């Protein structure tokens, strides 16, 4: 059963999922701490290049199936125009100011 983004526990993660699903690149970037980093399948990636390719230019969309770790870890079905749909895990490091300093994703 899918968890609606508005029902996700952590406000930063909730806003992240909402920005991805509404294709709001500016809103997405505003959620990230300065110098934020990310990894995909265990390899660090260039954040700007990755989000453009994997989320915004390819119409990425997250359907969250489960959350854990206080809302900082998600199991979700992720789809985009490049890869279709796959089961993924997302984990987030949220700073004290409520911004995301790192996210990691990969196939689950």
mmCIF file of C-alpha atoms in Angstrom:
data_model
loop_
_atom_site.group_PDB
_atom_site.id
_atom_site.type_symbol
_atom_site.label_atom_id
_atom_site.label_comp_id
_atom_site.label_asym_id
_atom_site.label_seq_id
_atom_site.Cartn_x
_atom_site.Cartn_y
_atom_site.Cartn_z
ATOM 1 C CA UNK A 1 0.000 0.000 0.000
ATOM 2 C CA UNK A 2 1.380 3.373 -0.997
ATOM 3 C CA UNK A 3 2.029 6.034 1.638
ATOM 4 C CA UNK A 4 0.846 9.440 0.448
ATOM 5 C CA UNK A 5 3.730 11.969 0.505
ATOM 6 C CA UNK A 6 1.767 14.241 2.884
ATOM 7 C CA UNK A 7 1.735 11.400 5.442
ATOM 8 C CA UNK A 8 5.517 10.847 5.535
ATOM 9 C CA UNK A 9 6.983 11.429 8.997
ATOM 10 C CA UNK A 10 9.992 13.653 8.303
ATOM 11 C CA UNK A 11 9.192 17.124 6.906
ATOM 12 C CA UNK A 12 12.343 17.297 4.741
ATOM 13 C CA UNK A 13 11.779 13.835 3.271
ATOM 14 C CA UNK A 14 8.101 14.652 2.722
ATOM 15 C CA UNK A 15 9.096 17.810 0.823
ATOM 16 C CA UNK A 16 11.750 15.853 -1.156
ATOM 17 C CA UNK A 17 9.199 13.284 -2.375
ATOM 18 C CA UNK A 18 6.685 16.021 -3.170
ATOM 19 C CA UNK A 19 9.274 18.020 -5.155
ATOM 20 C CA UNK A 20 10.294 14.931 -7.146
ATOM 21 C CA UNK A 21 6.694 14.018 -7.926
ATOM 22 C CA UNK A 22 5.717 17.560 -8.940
ATOM 23 C CA UNK A 23 8.949 18.016 -10.974
ATOM 24 C CA UNK A 24 9.820 21.107 -8.900
ATOM 25 C CA UNK A 25 13.576 21.408 -9.448
ATOM 26 C CA UNK A 26 13.885 24.750 -7.601
ATOM 27 C CA UNK A 27 11.895 23.433 -4.650
ATOM 28 C CA UNK A 28 14.004 20.281 -4.641
ATOM 29 C CA UNK A 29 17.274 22.226 -4.607
ATOM 30 C CA UNK A 30 16.003 24.447 -1.771
ATOM 31 C CA UNK A 31 15.701 21.322 0.424
ATOM 32 C CA UNK A 32 19.389 20.503 0.117
ATOM 33 C CA UNK A 33 22.058 21.749 2.490
ATOM 34 C CA UNK A 34 25.050 23.553 0.927
ATOM 35 C CA UNK A 35 27.492 20.940 -0.368
ATOM 36 C CA UNK A 36 24.911 18.135 -0.240
ATOM 37 C CA UNK A 37 26.043 14.783 -1.617
ATOM 38 C CA UNK A 38 24.369 11.635 -2.888
ATOM 39 C CA UNK A 39 25.083 8.103 -3.992
ATOM 40 C CA UNK A 40 23.362 5.680 -6.347
ATOM 41 C CA UNK A 41 23.853 1.934 -5.865
ATOM 42 C CA UNK A 42 26.773 2.611 -3.515
ATOM 43 C CA UNK A 43 28.726 4.986 -5.773
ATOM 44 C CA UNK A 44 28.922 8.713 -5.129
ATOM 45 C CA UNK A 45 27.555 10.723 -8.049
ATOM 46 C CA UNK A 46 27.625 14.342 -9.155
ATOM 47 C CA UNK A 47 24.428 15.630 -7.565
ATOM 48 C CA UNK A 48 23.412 18.182 -10.217
ATOM 49 C CA UNK A 49 24.099 15.829 -13.116
ATOM 50 C CA UNK A 50 22.311 12.912 -11.432
ATOM 51 C CA UNK A 51 19.144 14.777 -10.475
ATOM 52 C CA UNK A 52 18.854 16.290 -13.944
ATOM 53 C CA UNK A 53 19.298 12.915 -15.658
ATOM 54 C CA UNK A 54 17.494 10.600 -13.219
ATOM 55 C CA UNK A 55 14.722 12.867 -11.918
ATOM 56 C CA UNK A 56 13.933 16.060 -13.789
ATOM 57 C CA UNK A 57 14.667 15.440 -17.479
ATOM 58 C CA UNK A 58 13.237 11.904 -17.215
ATOM 59 C CA UNK A 59 10.074 12.725 -15.207
ATOM 60 C CA UNK A 60 10.985 10.777 -12.059
ATOM 61 C CA UNK A 61 8.238 9.706 -9.667
ATOM 62 C CA UNK A 62 8.314 8.051 -6.226
ATOM 63 C CA UNK A 63 5.551 5.849 -4.805
ATOM 64 C CA UNK A 64 6.555 5.172 -1.190
ATOM 65 C CA UNK A 65 5.641 1.724 0.157
ATOM 66 C CA UNK A 66 7.324 1.857 3.564
ATOM 67 C CA UNK A 67 9.266 4.229 5.813
ATOM 68 C CA UNK A 68 11.568 3.498 8.746
ATOM 69 C CA UNK A 69 14.326 5.142 10.794
ATOM 70 C CA UNK A 70 12.071 8.036 11.829
ATOM 71 C CA UNK A 71 11.122 8.642 8.208
ATOM 72 C CA UNK A 72 14.741 8.836 7.011
ATOM 73 C CA UNK A 73 14.627 5.541 5.090
ATOM 74 C CA UNK A 74 12.077 4.776 2.383
ATOM 75 C CA UNK A 75 11.251 1.733 0.317
ATOM 76 C CA UNK A 76 9.644 2.977 -2.853
ATOM 77 C CA UNK A 77 8.758 2.175 -6.407
ATOM 78 C CA UNK A 78 10.666 4.692 -8.494
ATOM 79 C CA UNK A 79 9.982 5.255 -12.151
ATOM 80 C CA UNK A 80 11.304 7.533 -14.844
ATOM 81 C CA UNK A 81 11.278 7.687 -18.629
ATOM 82 C CA UNK A 82 14.837 6.311 -18.846
ATOM 83 C CA UNK A 83 14.568 3.125 -16.749
ATOM 84 C CA UNK A 84 10.886 2.386 -16.212
ATOM 85 C CA UNK A 85 9.892 1.291 -12.687
ATOM 86 C CA UNK A 86 12.091 -0.363 -10.089
ATOM 87 C CA UNK A 87 11.952 -1.068 -6.367
ATOM 88 C CA UNK A 88 14.354 1.284 -4.610
ATOM 89 C CA UNK A 89 15.620 2.184 -1.157
ATOM 90 C CA UNK A 90 16.255 5.821 -0.239
ATOM 91 C CA UNK A 91 18.010 7.004 2.915
ATOM 92 C CA UNK A 92 18.405 10.593 4.003
ATOM 93 C CA UNK A 93 20.680 12.522 6.333
ATOM 94 C CA UNK A 94 18.751 15.551 7.568
ATOM 95 C CA UNK A 95 20.701 18.316 9.315
ATOM 96 C CA UNK A 96 19.517 20.124 12.426
ATOM 97 C CA UNK A 97 18.243 22.986 10.248
ATOM 98 C CA UNK A 98 15.918 20.570 8.453
ATOM 99 C CA UNK A 99 17.838 20.418 5.184
ATOM 100 C CA UNK A 100 19.082 17.248 3.507
ATOM 101 C CA UNK A 101 22.878 16.976 3.491
ATOM 102 C CA UNK A 102 23.023 13.535 1.867
ATOM 103 C CA UNK A 103 20.740 11.036 0.245
ATOM 104 C CA UNK A 104 21.537 7.537 -0.928
ATOM 105 C CA UNK A 105 19.455 5.496 -3.296
ATOM 106 C CA UNK A 106 19.707 2.151 -5.010
ATOM 107 C CA UNK A 107 17.766 -0.885 -6.023
ATOM 108 C CA UNK A 108 16.094 -2.663 -3.141
#
